[in-house]
Short mmCIF file of C-alpha atoms in Angstrom, two decimals:
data_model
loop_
_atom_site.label_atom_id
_atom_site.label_comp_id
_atom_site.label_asym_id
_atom_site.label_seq_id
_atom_site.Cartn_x
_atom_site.Cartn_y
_atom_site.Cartn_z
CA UNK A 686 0.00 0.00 0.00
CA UNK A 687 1.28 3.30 -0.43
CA UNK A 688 3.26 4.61 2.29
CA UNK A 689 3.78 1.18 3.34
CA UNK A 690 7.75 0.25 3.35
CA UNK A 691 8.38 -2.69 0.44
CA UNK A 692 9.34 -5.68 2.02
CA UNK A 693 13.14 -6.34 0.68
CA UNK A 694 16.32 -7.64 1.67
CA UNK A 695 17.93 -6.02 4.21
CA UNK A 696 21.03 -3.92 3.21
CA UNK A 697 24.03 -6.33 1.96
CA UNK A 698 21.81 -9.00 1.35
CA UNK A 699 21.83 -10.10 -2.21
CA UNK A 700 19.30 -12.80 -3.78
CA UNK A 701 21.40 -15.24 -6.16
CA UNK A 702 18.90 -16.13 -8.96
CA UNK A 703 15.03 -16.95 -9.31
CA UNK A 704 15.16 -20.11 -7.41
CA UNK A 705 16.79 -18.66 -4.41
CA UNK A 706 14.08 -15.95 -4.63
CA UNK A 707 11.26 -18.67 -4.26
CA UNK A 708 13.52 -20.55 -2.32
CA UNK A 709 13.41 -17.99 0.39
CA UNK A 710 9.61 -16.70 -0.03
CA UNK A 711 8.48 -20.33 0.45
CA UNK A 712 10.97 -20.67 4.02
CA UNK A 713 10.15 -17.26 5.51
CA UNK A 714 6.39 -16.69 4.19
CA UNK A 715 5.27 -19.97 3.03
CA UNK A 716 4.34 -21.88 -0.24
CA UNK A 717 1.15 -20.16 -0.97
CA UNK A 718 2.86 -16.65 -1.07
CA UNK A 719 4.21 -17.57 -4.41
CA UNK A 720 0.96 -16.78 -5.77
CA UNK A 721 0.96 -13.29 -3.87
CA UNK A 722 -0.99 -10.88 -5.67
CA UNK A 723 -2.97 -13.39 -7.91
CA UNK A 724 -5.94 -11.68 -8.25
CA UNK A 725 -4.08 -8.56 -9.63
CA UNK A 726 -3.11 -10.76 -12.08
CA UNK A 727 -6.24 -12.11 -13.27
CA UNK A 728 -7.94 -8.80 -12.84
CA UNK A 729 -4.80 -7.26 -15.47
CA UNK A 730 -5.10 -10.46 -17.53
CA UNK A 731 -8.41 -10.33 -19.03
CA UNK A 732 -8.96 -6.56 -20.18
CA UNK A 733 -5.55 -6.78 -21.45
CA UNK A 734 -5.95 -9.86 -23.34
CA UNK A 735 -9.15 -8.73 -24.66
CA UNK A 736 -7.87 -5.36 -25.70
CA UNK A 737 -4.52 -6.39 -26.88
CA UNK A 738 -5.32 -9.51 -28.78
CA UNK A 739 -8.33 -8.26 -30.96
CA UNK A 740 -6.65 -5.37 -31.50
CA UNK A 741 -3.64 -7.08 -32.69
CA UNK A 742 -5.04 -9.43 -35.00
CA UNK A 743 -7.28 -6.55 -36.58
CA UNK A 744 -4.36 -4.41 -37.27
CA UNK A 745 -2.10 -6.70 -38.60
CA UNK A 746 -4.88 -7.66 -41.24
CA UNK A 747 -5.53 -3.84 -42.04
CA UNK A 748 -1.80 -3.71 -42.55
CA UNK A 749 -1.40 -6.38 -44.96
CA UNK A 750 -3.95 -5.38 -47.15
CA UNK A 751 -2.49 -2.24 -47.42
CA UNK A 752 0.79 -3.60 -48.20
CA UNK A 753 -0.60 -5.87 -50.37
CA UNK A 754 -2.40 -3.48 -52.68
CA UNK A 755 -0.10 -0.40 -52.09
CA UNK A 756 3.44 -1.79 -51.01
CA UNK A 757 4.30 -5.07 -50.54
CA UNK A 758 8.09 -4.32 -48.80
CA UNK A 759 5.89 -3.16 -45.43
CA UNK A 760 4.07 -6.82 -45.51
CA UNK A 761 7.03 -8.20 -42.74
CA UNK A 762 6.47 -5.32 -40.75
CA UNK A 763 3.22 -5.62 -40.17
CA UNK A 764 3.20 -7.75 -37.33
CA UNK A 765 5.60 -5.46 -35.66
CA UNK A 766 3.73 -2.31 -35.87
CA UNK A 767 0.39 -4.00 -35.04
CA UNK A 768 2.20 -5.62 -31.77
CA UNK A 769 3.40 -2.42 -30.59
CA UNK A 770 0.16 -0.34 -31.27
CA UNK A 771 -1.81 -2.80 -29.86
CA UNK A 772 0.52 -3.23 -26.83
CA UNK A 773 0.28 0.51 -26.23
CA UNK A 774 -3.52 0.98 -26.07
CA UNK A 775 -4.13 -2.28 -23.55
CA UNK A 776 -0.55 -0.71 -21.40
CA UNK A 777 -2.25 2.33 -21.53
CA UNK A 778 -5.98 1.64 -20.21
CA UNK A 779 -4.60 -1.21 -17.71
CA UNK A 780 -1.86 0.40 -16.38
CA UNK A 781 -3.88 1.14 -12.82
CA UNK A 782 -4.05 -2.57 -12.41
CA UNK A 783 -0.35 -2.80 -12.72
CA UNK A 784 0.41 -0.48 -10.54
CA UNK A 785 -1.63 -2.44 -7.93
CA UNK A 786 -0.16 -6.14 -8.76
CA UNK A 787 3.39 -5.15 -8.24
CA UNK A 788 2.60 -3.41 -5.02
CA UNK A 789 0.64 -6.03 -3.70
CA UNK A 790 3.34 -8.30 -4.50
CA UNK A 791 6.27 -5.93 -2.57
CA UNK A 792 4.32 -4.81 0.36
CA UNK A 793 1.94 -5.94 3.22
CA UNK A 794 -0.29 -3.43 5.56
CA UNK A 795 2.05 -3.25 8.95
CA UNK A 796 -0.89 -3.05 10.88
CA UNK A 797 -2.74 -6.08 9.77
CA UNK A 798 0.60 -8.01 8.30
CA UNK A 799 -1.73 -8.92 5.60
CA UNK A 800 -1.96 -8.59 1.86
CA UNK A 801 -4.06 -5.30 0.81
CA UNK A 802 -6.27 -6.14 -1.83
CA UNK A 803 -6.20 -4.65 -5.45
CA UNK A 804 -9.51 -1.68 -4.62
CA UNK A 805 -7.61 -0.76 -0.94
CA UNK A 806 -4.03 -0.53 -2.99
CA UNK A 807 -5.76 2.20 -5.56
CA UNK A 808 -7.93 3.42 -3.10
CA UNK A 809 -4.58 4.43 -0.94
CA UNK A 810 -2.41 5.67 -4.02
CA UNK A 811 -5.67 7.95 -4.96
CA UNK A 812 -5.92 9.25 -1.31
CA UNK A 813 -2.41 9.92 -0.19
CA UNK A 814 -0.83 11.21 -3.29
CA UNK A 815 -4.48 12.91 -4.10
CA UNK A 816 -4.33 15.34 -0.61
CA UNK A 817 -1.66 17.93 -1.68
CA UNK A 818 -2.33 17.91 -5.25
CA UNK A 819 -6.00 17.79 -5.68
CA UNK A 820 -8.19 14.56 -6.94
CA UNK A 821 -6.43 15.13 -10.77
CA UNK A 822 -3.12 14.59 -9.17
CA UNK A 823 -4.48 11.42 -6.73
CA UNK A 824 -5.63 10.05 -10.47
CA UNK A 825 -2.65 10.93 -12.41
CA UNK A 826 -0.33 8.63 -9.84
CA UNK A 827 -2.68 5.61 -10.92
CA UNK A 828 -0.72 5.72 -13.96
CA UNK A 829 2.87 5.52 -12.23
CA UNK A 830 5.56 4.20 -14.10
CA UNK A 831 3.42 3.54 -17.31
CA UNK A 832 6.23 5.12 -19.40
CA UNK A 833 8.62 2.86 -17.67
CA UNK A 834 6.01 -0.09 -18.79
CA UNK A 835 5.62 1.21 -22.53
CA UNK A 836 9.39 1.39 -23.04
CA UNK A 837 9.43 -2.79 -21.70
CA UNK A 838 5.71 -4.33 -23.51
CA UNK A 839 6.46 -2.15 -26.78
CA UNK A 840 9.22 -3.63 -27.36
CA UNK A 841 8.64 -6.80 -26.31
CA UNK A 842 5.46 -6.78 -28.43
CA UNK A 843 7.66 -5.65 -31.44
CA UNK A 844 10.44 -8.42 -30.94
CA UNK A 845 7.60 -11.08 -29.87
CA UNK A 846 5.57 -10.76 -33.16
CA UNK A 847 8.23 -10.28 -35.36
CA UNK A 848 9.80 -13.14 -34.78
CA UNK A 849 6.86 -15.55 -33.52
CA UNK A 850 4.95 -14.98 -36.76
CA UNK A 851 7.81 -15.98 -39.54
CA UNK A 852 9.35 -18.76 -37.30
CA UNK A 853 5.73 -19.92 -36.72
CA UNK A 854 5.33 -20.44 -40.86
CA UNK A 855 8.90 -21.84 -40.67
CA UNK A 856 7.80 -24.46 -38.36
CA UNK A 857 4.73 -25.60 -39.89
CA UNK A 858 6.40 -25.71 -43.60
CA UNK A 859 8.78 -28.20 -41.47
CA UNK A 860 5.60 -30.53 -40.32
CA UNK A 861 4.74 -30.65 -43.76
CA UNK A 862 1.89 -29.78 -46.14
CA UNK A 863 -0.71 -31.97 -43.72
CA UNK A 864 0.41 -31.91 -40.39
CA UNK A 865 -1.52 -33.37 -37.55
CA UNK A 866 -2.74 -31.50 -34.40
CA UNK A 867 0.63 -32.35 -32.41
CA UNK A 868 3.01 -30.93 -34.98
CA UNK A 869 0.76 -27.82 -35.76
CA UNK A 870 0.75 -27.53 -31.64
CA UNK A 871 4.43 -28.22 -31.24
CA UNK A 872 5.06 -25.64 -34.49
CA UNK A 873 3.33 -22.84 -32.21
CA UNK A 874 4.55 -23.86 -28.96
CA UNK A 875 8.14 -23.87 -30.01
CA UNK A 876 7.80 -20.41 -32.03
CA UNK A 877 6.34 -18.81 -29.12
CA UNK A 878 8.76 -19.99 -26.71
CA UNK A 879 11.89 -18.84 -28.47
CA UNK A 880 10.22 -15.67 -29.35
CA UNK A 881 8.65 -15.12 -26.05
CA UNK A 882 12.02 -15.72 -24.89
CA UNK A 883 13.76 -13.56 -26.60
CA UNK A 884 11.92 -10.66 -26.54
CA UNK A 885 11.68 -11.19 -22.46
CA UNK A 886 15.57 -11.13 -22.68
CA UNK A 887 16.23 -8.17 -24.82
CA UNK A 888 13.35 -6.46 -22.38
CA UNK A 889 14.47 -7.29 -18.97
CA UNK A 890 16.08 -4.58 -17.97
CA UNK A 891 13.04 -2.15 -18.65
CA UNK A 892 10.98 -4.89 -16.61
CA UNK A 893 12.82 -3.50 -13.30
CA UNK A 894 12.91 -0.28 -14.41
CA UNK A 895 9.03 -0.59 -14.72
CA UNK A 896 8.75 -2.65 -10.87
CA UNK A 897 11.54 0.09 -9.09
CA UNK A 898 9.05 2.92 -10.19
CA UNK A 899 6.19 1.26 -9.18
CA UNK A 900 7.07 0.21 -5.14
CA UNK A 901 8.18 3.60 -4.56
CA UNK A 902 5.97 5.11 -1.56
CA UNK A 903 7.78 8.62 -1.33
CA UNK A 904 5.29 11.02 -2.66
CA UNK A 905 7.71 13.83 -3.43
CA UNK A 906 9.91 11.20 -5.18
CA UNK A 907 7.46 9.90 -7.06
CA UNK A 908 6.78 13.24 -8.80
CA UNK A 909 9.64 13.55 -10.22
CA UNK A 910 10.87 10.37 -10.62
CA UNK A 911 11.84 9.65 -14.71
CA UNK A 912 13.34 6.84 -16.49
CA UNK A 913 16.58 8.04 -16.83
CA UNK A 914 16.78 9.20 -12.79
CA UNK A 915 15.20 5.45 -12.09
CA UNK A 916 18.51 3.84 -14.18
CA UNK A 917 21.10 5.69 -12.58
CA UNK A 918 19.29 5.11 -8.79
CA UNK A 919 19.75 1.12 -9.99
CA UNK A 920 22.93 1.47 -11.64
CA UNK A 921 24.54 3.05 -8.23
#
C-alpha cells in the first residue's frame, strides 16, 4: 500500500537467482505466497488480453492489405507495428491494475501483516498522493511508471511478433503440407517460446525499471521520478 515500506532484503543481502528468490519466499512466508498478488493478475489479464489480442489481430490484417495493394516491402512489418500499437492501447488503459499487482506483491499493511487487496491498494495511491495535489493529481499517480512499462511491452510486443509470426510459418512448412494437431501444436509452442524468450531477454532490464518505479511510496519522489533518474538510482 502506499506509504507502506516494500518488504526487501535487508542492506548487503543479495538474492542469487530466481530459485533462491522462491527458495526464500516459500521458508520465511510460506508456499502459498508464491501466488501473492494473484488476483491482480487475473484482474490485469483479461482486459488486457481482450484489448490487446483483438486489436492485434485486426491491425495486422488492415496492414497487410495495405501492403498488399499499395506496397508489398511493409508486408514483414506488419506484425511489428500492429504488436506495438496494440501493446500501447491495452498498457495504456490497464496500467492502474499494474500499478496495484506489483505493489501487492512488494508490500503488506504493517498493521494487519496482511496482503491489501487490489480496490484498498488504488484506493490508498488515490488518497495519499491525491491530498496535496488535488483529486487530478491522486488520479494521475494511478498511472505511475506507465512510461517505464511502454518502453518494456512495446518492445517486447515488437520483438515477440516479429519473430513468432515468420518462425511460426517456418515451423509448420517443417511438419509438412498436412500436419496433424501435435506438430501444428508443437510448431506454435516452439515459435512462441523462443520468441517469447527472446523478446523477455532483450526487455528485462526495462521490466525493473518498470517494478523500481512502481514500489516507490515517497510522494515527493514519485513526482519527479523519470526513467533516466530510475537507471542511474539502480545502476549506483
Amino acid at each position: 500500500m502506499a506509504g507502506v515500506p516494500p518488504e526487501c532484503p535487508p542492506t548487503g543481502q543479495r538474492y542469487r537467482g530466481t530459485f533462491d528468490v522462491m527458495r526464500r519466499v516459500v521458508n520465511e512466508e510460506g508456499f502459498l505466497r508464491l501466488w501473492r498478488g494473484l488476483n491482480a493478475s487475473l484482474a490485469i489479464s483479461i482486459p488486457t488480453v481482450g484489448i490487446y489480442l483483438p486489436c492485434y489481430d485486426l491491425l495486422r490484417e488492415e496492414l497487410v492489405l495495405y501492403s498488399e495493394e499499395n506496397s508489398l516491402e511493409l508486408k514483414p512489418y506488419a506484425p511489428l507495428l500492429a504488436g506495438s500499437i496494440a501493446r500501447s492501447v491495452a498498457v495504456v488503459v490497464c496500467s492502474p491494475l499494474e500499478l496495484a499487482k506489483t505493489r501487492m506483491q512488494a508490500q503488506v499493511d504493517p498493521r494487519t501483516g496482511k496482503l491489501p487487496g487490489v480496490l484498498a491498494v488504488l484506493r490508498s495511491v488515490n488518497n495519499m498522493y491525491g491530498v496535496d495535489g488535488g483529486q487530478l493529481q491522486g488520479i494521475r499517480i494511478m498511472w505511475t511508471g506507465v512510461g517505464a512499462q511502454l518502453a518494456r511491452d512495446v518492445p517486447f510486443s515488437a520483438i515477440c511478433w516479429s519473430v513468432l509470426e515468420p518462425a511460426r510459418n517456418f515451423a509448420l512448412e517443417a511438419a509438412g503440407s498436412v500436419p496433424d494437431i501435435g506438430r501444428v501444436l508443437g510448431a506454435n509452442f516452439v515459435a512462441g517460446m523462443f520468441a517469447g524468450g527472446l523478446a523477455a531477454a532483450a526487455t528485462c532490464p526495462l521490466d525493473v525499471i518498470k517494478t523500481w518505479r512502481q514500489i516507490e511510496t515517497d510522494p515527493v519522489k514519485v513526482m519527479s521520478m523519470t526513467l533516466r533518474r530510475t537507471l542511474g538510482e539502480i545502476w549506483q
